[in-house]
PDB file of C-alpha atoms in Angstrom:
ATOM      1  CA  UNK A1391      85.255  85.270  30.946  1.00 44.00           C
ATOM      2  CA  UNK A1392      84.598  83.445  34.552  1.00 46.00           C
ATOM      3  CA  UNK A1393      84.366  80.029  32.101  1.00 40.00           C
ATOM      4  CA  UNK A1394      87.771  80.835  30.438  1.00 42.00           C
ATOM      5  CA  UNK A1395      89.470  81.143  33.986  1.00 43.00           C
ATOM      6  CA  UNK A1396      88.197  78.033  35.484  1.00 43.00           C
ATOM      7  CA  UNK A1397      88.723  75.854  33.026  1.00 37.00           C
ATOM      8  CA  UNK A1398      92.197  75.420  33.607  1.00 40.00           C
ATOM      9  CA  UNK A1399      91.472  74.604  36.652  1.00 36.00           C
ATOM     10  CA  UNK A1400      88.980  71.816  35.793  1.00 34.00           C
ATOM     11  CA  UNK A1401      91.346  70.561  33.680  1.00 36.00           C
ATOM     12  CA  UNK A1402      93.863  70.020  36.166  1.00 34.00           C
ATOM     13  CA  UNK A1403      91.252  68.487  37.941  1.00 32.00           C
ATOM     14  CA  UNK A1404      90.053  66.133  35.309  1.00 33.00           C
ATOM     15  CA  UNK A1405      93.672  65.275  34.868  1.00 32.00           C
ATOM     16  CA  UNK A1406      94.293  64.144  38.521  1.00 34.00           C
ATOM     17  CA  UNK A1407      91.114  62.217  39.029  1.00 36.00           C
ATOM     18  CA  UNK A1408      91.978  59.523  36.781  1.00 42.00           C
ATOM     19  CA  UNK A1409      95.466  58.426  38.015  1.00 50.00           C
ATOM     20  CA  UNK A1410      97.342  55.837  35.594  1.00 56.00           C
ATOM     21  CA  UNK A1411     100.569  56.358  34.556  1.00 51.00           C
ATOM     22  CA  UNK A1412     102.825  55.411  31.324  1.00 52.00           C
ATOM     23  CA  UNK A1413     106.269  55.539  30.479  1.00 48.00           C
ATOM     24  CA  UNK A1414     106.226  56.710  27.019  1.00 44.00           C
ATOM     25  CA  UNK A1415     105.847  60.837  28.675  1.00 40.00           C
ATOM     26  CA  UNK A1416     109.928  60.769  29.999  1.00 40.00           C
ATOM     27  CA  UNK A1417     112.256  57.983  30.259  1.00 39.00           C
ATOM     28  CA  UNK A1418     114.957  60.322  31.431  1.00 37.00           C
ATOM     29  CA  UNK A1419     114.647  59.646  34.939  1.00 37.00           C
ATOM     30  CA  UNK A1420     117.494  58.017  36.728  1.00 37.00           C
ATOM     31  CA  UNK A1421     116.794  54.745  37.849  1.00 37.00           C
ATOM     32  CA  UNK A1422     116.579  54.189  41.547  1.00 43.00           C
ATOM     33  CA  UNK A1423     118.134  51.202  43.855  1.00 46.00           C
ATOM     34  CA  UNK A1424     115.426  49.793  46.550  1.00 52.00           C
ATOM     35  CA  UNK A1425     115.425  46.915  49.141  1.00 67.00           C
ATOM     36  CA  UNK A1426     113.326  44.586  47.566  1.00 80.00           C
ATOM     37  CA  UNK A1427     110.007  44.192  50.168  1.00 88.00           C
ATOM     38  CA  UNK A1428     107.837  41.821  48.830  1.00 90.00           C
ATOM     39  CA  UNK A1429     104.532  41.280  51.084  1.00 89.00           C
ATOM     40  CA  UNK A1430     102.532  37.827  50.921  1.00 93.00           C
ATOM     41  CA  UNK A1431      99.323  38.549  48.832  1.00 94.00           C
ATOM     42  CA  UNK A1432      96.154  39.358  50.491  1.00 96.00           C
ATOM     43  CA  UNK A1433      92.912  37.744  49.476  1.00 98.00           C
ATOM     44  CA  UNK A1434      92.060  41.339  47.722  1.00 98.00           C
ATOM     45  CA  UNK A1435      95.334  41.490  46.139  1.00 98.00           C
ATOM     46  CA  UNK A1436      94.788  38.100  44.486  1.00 98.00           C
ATOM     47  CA  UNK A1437      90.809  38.698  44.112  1.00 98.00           C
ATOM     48  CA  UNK A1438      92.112  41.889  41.546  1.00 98.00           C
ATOM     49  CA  UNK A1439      94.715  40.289  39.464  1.00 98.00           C
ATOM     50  CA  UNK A1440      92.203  37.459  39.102  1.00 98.00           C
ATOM     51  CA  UNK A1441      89.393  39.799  37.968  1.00 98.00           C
ATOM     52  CA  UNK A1442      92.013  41.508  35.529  1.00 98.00           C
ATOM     53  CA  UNK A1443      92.840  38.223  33.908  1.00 98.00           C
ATOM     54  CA  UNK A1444      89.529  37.175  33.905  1.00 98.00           C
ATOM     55  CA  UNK A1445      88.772  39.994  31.594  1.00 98.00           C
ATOM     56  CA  UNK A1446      91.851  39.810  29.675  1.00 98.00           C
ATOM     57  CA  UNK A1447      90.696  36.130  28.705  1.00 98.00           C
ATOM     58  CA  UNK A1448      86.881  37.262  28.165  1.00 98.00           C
ATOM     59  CA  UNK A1449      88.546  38.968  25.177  1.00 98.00           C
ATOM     60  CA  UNK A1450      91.113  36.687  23.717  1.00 98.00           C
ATOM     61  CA  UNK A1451      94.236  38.121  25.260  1.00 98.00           C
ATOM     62  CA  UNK A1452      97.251  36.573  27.451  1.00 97.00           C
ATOM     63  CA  UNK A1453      96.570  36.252  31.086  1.00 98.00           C
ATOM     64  CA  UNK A1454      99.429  38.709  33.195  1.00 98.00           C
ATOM     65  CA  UNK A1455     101.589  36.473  35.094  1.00 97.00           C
ATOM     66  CA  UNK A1456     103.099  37.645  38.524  1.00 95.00           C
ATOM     67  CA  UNK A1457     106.526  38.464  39.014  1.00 95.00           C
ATOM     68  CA  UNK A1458     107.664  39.606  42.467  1.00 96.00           C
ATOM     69  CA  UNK A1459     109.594  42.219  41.615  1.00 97.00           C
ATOM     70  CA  UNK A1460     106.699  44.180  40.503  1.00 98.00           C
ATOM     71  CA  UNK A1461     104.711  42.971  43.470  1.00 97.00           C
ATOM     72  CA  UNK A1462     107.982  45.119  45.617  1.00 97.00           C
ATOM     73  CA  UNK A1463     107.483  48.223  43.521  1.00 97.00           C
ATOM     74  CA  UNK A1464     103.748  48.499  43.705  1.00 98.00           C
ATOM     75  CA  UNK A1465     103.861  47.752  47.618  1.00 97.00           C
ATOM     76  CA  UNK A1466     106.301  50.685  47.669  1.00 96.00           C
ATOM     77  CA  UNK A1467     104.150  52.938  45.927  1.00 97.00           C
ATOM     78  CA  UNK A1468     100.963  51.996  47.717  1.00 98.00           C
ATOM     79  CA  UNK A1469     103.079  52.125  51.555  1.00 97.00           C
ATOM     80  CA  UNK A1470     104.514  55.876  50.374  1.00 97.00           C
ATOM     81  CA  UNK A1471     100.934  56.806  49.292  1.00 97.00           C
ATOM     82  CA  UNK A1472      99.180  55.316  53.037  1.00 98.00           C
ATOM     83  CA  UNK A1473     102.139  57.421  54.274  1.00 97.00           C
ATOM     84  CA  UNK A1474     101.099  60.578  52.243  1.00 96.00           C
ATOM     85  CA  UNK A1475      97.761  60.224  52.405  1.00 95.00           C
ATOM     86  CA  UNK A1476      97.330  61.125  48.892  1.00 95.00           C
ATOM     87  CA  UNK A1477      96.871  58.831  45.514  1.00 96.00           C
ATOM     88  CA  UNK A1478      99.435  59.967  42.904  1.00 96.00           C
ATOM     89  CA  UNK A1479     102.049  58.511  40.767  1.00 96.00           C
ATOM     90  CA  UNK A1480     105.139  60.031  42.537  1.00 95.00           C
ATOM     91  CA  UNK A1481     108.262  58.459  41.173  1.00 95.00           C
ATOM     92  CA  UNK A1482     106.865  56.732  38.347  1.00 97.00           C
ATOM     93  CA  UNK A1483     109.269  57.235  36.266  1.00 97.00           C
ATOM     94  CA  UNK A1484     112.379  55.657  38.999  1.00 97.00           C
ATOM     95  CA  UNK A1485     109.921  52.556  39.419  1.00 97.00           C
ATOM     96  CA  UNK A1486     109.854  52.075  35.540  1.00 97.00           C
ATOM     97  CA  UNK A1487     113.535  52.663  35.056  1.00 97.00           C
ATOM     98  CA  UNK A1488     114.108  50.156  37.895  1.00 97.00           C
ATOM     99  CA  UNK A1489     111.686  47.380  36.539  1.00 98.00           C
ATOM    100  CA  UNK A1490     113.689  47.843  33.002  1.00 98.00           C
ATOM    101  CA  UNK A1491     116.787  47.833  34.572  1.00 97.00           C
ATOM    102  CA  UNK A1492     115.535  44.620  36.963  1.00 96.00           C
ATOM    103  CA  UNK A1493     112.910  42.650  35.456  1.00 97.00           C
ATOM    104  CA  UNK A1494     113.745  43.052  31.729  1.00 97.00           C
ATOM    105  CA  UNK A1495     110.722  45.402  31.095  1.00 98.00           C
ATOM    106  CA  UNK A1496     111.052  47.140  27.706  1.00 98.00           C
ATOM    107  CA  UNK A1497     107.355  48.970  28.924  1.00 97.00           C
ATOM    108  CA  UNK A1498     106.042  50.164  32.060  1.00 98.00           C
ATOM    109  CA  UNK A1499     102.665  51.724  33.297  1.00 98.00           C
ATOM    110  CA  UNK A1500     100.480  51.544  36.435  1.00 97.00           C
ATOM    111  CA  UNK A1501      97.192  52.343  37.530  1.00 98.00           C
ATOM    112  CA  UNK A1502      96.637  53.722  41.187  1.00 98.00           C
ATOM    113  CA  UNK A1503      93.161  53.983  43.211  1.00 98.00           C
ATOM    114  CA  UNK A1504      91.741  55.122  46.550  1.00 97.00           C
ATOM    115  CA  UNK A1505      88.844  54.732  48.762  1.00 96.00           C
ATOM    116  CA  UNK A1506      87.129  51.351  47.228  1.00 98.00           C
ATOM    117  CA  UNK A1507      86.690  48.488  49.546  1.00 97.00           C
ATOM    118  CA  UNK A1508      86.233  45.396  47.556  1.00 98.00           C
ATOM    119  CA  UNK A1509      88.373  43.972  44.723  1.00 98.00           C
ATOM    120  CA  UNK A1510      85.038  44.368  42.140  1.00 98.00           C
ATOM    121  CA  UNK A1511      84.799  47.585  42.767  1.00 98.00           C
ATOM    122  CA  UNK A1512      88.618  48.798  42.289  1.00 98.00           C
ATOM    123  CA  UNK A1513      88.579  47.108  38.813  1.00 98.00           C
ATOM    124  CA  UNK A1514      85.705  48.014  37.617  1.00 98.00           C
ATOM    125  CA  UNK A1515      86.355  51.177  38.391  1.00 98.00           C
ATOM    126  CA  UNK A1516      89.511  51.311  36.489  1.00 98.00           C
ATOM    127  CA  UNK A1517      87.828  49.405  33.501  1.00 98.00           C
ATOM    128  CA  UNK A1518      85.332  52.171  33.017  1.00 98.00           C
ATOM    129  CA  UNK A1519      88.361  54.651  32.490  1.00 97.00           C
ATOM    130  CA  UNK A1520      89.895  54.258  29.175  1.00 97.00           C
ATOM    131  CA  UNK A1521      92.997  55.449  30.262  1.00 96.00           C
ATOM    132  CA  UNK A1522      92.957  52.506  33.256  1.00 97.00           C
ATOM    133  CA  UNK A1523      91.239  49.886  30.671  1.00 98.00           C
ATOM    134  CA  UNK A1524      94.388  50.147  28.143  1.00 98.00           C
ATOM    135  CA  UNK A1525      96.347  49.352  30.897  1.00 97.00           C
ATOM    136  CA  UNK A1526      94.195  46.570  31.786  1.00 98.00           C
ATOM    137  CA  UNK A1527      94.022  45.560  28.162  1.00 98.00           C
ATOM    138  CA  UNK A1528      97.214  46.726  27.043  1.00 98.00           C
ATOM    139  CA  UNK A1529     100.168  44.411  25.244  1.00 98.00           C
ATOM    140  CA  UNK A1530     101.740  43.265  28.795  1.00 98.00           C
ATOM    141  CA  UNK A1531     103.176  39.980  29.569  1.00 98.00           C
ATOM    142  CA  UNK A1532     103.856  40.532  33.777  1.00 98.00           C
ATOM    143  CA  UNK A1533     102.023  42.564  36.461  1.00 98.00           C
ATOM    144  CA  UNK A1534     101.235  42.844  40.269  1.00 98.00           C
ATOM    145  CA  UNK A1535      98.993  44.673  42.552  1.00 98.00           C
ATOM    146  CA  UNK A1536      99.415  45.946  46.235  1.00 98.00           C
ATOM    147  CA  UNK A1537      96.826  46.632  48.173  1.00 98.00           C
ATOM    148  CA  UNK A1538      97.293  48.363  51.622  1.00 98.00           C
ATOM    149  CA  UNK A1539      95.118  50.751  54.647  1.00 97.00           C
ATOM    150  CA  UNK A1540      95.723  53.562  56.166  1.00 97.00           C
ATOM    151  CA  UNK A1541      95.462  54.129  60.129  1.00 95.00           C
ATOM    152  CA  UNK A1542      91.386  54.899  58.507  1.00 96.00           C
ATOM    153  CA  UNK A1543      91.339  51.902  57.524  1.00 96.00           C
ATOM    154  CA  UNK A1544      91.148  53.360  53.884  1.00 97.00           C
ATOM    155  CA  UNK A1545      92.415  51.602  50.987  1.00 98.00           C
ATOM    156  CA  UNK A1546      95.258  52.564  48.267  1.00 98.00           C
ATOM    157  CA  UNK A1547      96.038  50.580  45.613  1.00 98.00           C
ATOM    158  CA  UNK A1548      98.838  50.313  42.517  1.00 98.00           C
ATOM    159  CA  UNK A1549      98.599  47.899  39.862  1.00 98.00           C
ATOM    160  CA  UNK A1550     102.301  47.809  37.390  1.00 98.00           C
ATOM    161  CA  UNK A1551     101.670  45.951  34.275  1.00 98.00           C
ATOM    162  CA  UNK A1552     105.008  45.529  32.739  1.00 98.00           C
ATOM    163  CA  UNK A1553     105.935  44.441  29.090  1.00 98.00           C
ATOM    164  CA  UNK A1554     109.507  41.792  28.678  1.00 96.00           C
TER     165      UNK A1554
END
């Protein structure tokens, strides 16, 4: 009986650990209008998308190009997570709707991450999740990646892979 109680609860636990986010769950959201903040890369920033591509080419797909309007909505995710303390995927679905209506994205989904300190690390991290490896894999055409500390010096992180 104590097993049929708690797993719920490890469930719900399993479920936030491994924090990507698609938008095929609700495209009902309404889209969202944002000053467009777009932060010159850091050598971590541009270490990860490297990486990603890297590994995208290792296996005969398209290398992700960048497009700074995903670059805005990732560094607006990552600052209100730094400000939260707390990884999540708040307002997903208003960063997707706003990338559609924006950037011509027909598809939207992210990956988040907290705590690791290099740019190996953070994406090999998310390439031993099969949820974060679709992403990394997935049929995309743009993406971006902010990187950013707290007052800890701890890092967040949200990588958008969009589809035109």
């Amino acid at each position: 009986m104590k097993l049929l109680t708690r797993l719920p609860l490890l469930a719900m636990l399993a479920i936030f650990t491994f924090s990507c986010s698609t938008d095929s769950l609700d495209d009902n959201a309404n889209a969202y209008n944002q000053k467009l903040v777009v932060p010159k890369a850091k050598p971590i920033e541009t270490q990860i998308l490297e990486l990603i591509n890297n590994h995208r080419l290792s296996l005969g797909l398209n290398p992700l190009g960048h497009m700074d309007i995903i670059k805005s909505q990732a560094y607006s995710h990552t600052e209100y997570m730094v400000v939260n303390n707390e990884v999540n995927h708040d307002n997903f679905f208003e960063r997707s709707n706003y990338l559609k209506a924006n950037a011509g994205a027909k598809f939207v989904s992210e990956n988040v991450a907290y705590g690791y300190t290099q740019a190996e690390s953070v994406v090999n991290a998310w390439l031993k999740s099969d949820s974060h490896r679709e992403n990394i894999e997935g049929d995309f055409t743009n993406f971006d990646v902010s990187a950013e500390q707290n007052a800890e010096g701890d890092w967040y992180y949200t990588n958008i892979f969009i589809k035109k």
